[in-house]
Every structure is written in structure tokens, then in C-alpha cells.
Amino acid sequence: MQFQFESLSDFLSMGNYGFYVWLSYAVSIIAMGGLIWFSRREEKQIMQQIKKELAREAQLNKK
């Protein structure tokens, strides 16, 4: 098995394109993390709203 890069430094520099390569990875990871965070937050808010509506309906049905 032969590696494409001589050293870790060569791997990180990616033939002088390392900045752009690693920056694109970072932006992608941050975007996906933000999407996961936003989705979970939205899910919590929706679940809280559903619980409030169910509680309100239960009180109305008691009367």
C-alpha cells in the first residue's frame, strides 16, 4: 500500500490548496451542526406547543 502524501504536513497542505479544502470541510460541518441544532430546537418548540394545546383541550372537555 502506497500513500499519496510524504508526510502529515503534505497531507494538510494538500498541494497548496489545503486552506480551501479544510475551510470547505469546516464550513460544511458548521452548516450541518447548525441544521441539527435548529431542527432539535424547532422540534422542542413544536412539542411544547402540542402539549399546551392538549392541556387546553383537556380543560375545555372537563367543563
PDB file of C-alpha atoms in Angstrom:
ATOM      1  CA  MET A   1       0.000   0.000   0.000  1.00  0.00           C
ATOM      2  CA  GLN A   2       1.409   3.370  -1.034  1.00  0.00           C
ATOM      3  CA  PHE A   3       0.351   6.696   0.444  1.00  0.00           C
ATOM      4  CA  GLN A   4      -0.294   9.745  -1.720  1.00  0.00           C
ATOM      5  CA  PHE A   5       1.497  12.132   0.653  1.00  0.00           C
ATOM      6  CA  GLU A   6       5.041  12.034   2.009  1.00  0.00           C
ATOM      7  CA  SER A   7       4.154  13.398   5.448  1.00  0.00           C
ATOM      8  CA  LEU A   8       1.313  14.734   7.572  1.00  0.00           C
ATOM      9  CA  SER A   9       2.381  18.257   6.661  1.00  0.00           C
ATOM     10  CA  ASP A  10       1.999  17.460   2.960  1.00  0.00           C
ATOM     11  CA  PHE A  11      -1.394  15.946   3.639  1.00  0.00           C
ATOM     12  CA  LEU A  12      -2.570  19.058   5.497  1.00  0.00           C
ATOM     13  CA  SER A  13      -1.267  21.427   2.817  1.00  0.00           C
ATOM     14  CA  MET A  14      -2.981  19.384   0.040  1.00  0.00           C
ATOM     15  CA  GLY A  15      -0.641  20.650  -2.653  1.00  0.00           C
ATOM     16  CA  ASN A  16      -1.028  24.293  -1.584  1.00  0.00           C
ATOM     17  CA  TYR A  17      -4.840  24.006  -1.665  1.00  0.00           C
ATOM     18  CA  GLY A  18      -5.127  22.957   1.969  1.00  0.00           C
ATOM     19  CA  PHE A  19      -6.615  26.237   3.156  1.00  0.00           C
ATOM     20  CA  TYR A  20      -9.527  25.949   0.730  1.00  0.00           C
ATOM     21  CA  VAL A  21     -10.012  22.227   1.302  1.00  0.00           C
ATOM     22  CA  TRP A  22     -10.057  22.449   5.094  1.00  0.00           C
ATOM     23  CA  LEU A  23     -12.106  25.645   5.023  1.00  0.00           C
ATOM     24  CA  SER A  24     -14.767  23.912   2.934  1.00  0.00           C
ATOM     25  CA  TYR A  25     -14.817  20.998   5.384  1.00  0.00           C
ATOM     26  CA  ALA A  26     -15.182  23.413   8.315  1.00  0.00           C
ATOM     27  CA  VAL A  27     -17.990  25.364   6.659  1.00  0.00           C
ATOM     28  CA  SER A  28     -19.823  22.141   5.805  1.00  0.00           C
ATOM     29  CA  ILE A  29     -19.507  20.777   9.344  1.00  0.00           C
ATOM     30  CA  ILE A  30     -20.659  24.070  10.859  1.00  0.00           C
ATOM     31  CA  ALA A  31     -23.634  24.212   8.487  1.00  0.00           C
ATOM     32  CA  MET A  32     -24.674  20.642   9.282  1.00  0.00           C
ATOM     33  CA  GLY A  33     -24.228  21.261  13.011  1.00  0.00           C
ATOM     34  CA  GLY A  34     -26.371  24.381  12.756  1.00  0.00           C
ATOM     35  CA  LEU A  35     -29.048  22.473  10.887  1.00  0.00           C
ATOM     36  CA  ILE A  36     -29.099  19.747  13.535  1.00  0.00           C
ATOM     37  CA  TRP A  37     -29.249  22.312  16.337  1.00  0.00           C
ATOM     38  CA  PHE A  38     -32.019  24.301  14.637  1.00  0.00           C
ATOM     39  CA  SER A  39     -34.052  21.154  13.921  1.00  0.00           C
ATOM     40  CA  ARG A  40     -33.842  19.952  17.523  1.00  0.00           C
ATOM     41  CA  ARG A  41     -34.786  23.381  18.847  1.00  0.00           C
ATOM     42  CA  GLU A  42     -37.734  23.560  16.464  1.00  0.00           C
ATOM     43  CA  GLU A  43     -38.856  20.070  17.485  1.00  0.00           C
ATOM     44  CA  LYS A  44     -38.803  21.057  21.172  1.00  0.00           C
ATOM     45  CA  GLN A  45     -40.889  24.149  20.478  1.00  0.00           C
ATOM     46  CA  ILE A  46     -43.438  22.176  18.469  1.00  0.00           C
ATOM     47  CA  MET A  47     -43.711  19.508  21.170  1.00  0.00           C
ATOM     48  CA  GLN A  48     -44.256  22.185  23.834  1.00  0.00           C
ATOM     49  CA  GLN A  49     -46.942  23.793  21.704  1.00  0.00           C
ATOM     50  CA  ILE A  50     -48.692  20.438  21.223  1.00  0.00           C
ATOM     51  CA  LYS A  51     -48.611  19.777  24.984  1.00  0.00           C
ATOM     52  CA  LYS A  52     -50.157  23.193  25.671  1.00  0.00           C
ATOM     53  CA  GLU A  53     -52.894  22.592  23.107  1.00  0.00           C
ATOM     54  CA  LEU A  54     -53.670  19.153  24.546  1.00  0.00           C
ATOM     55  CA  ALA A  55     -53.834  20.571  28.072  1.00  0.00           C
ATOM     56  CA  ARG A  56     -56.145  23.352  26.879  1.00  0.00           C
ATOM     57  CA  GLU A  57     -58.400  20.833  25.123  1.00  0.00           C
ATOM     58  CA  ALA A  58     -58.474  18.631  28.238  1.00  0.00           C
ATOM     59  CA  GLN A  59     -59.594  21.596  30.357  1.00  0.00           C
ATOM     60  CA  LEU A  60     -62.292  22.526  27.863  1.00  0.00           C
ATOM     61  CA  ASN A  61     -63.592  18.960  27.781  1.00  0.00           C
ATOM     62  CA  LYS A  62     -63.836  18.857  31.600  1.00  0.00           C
ATOM     63  CA  LYS A  63     -66.385  21.672  31.638  1.00  0.00           C
TER      64      LYS A  63
END
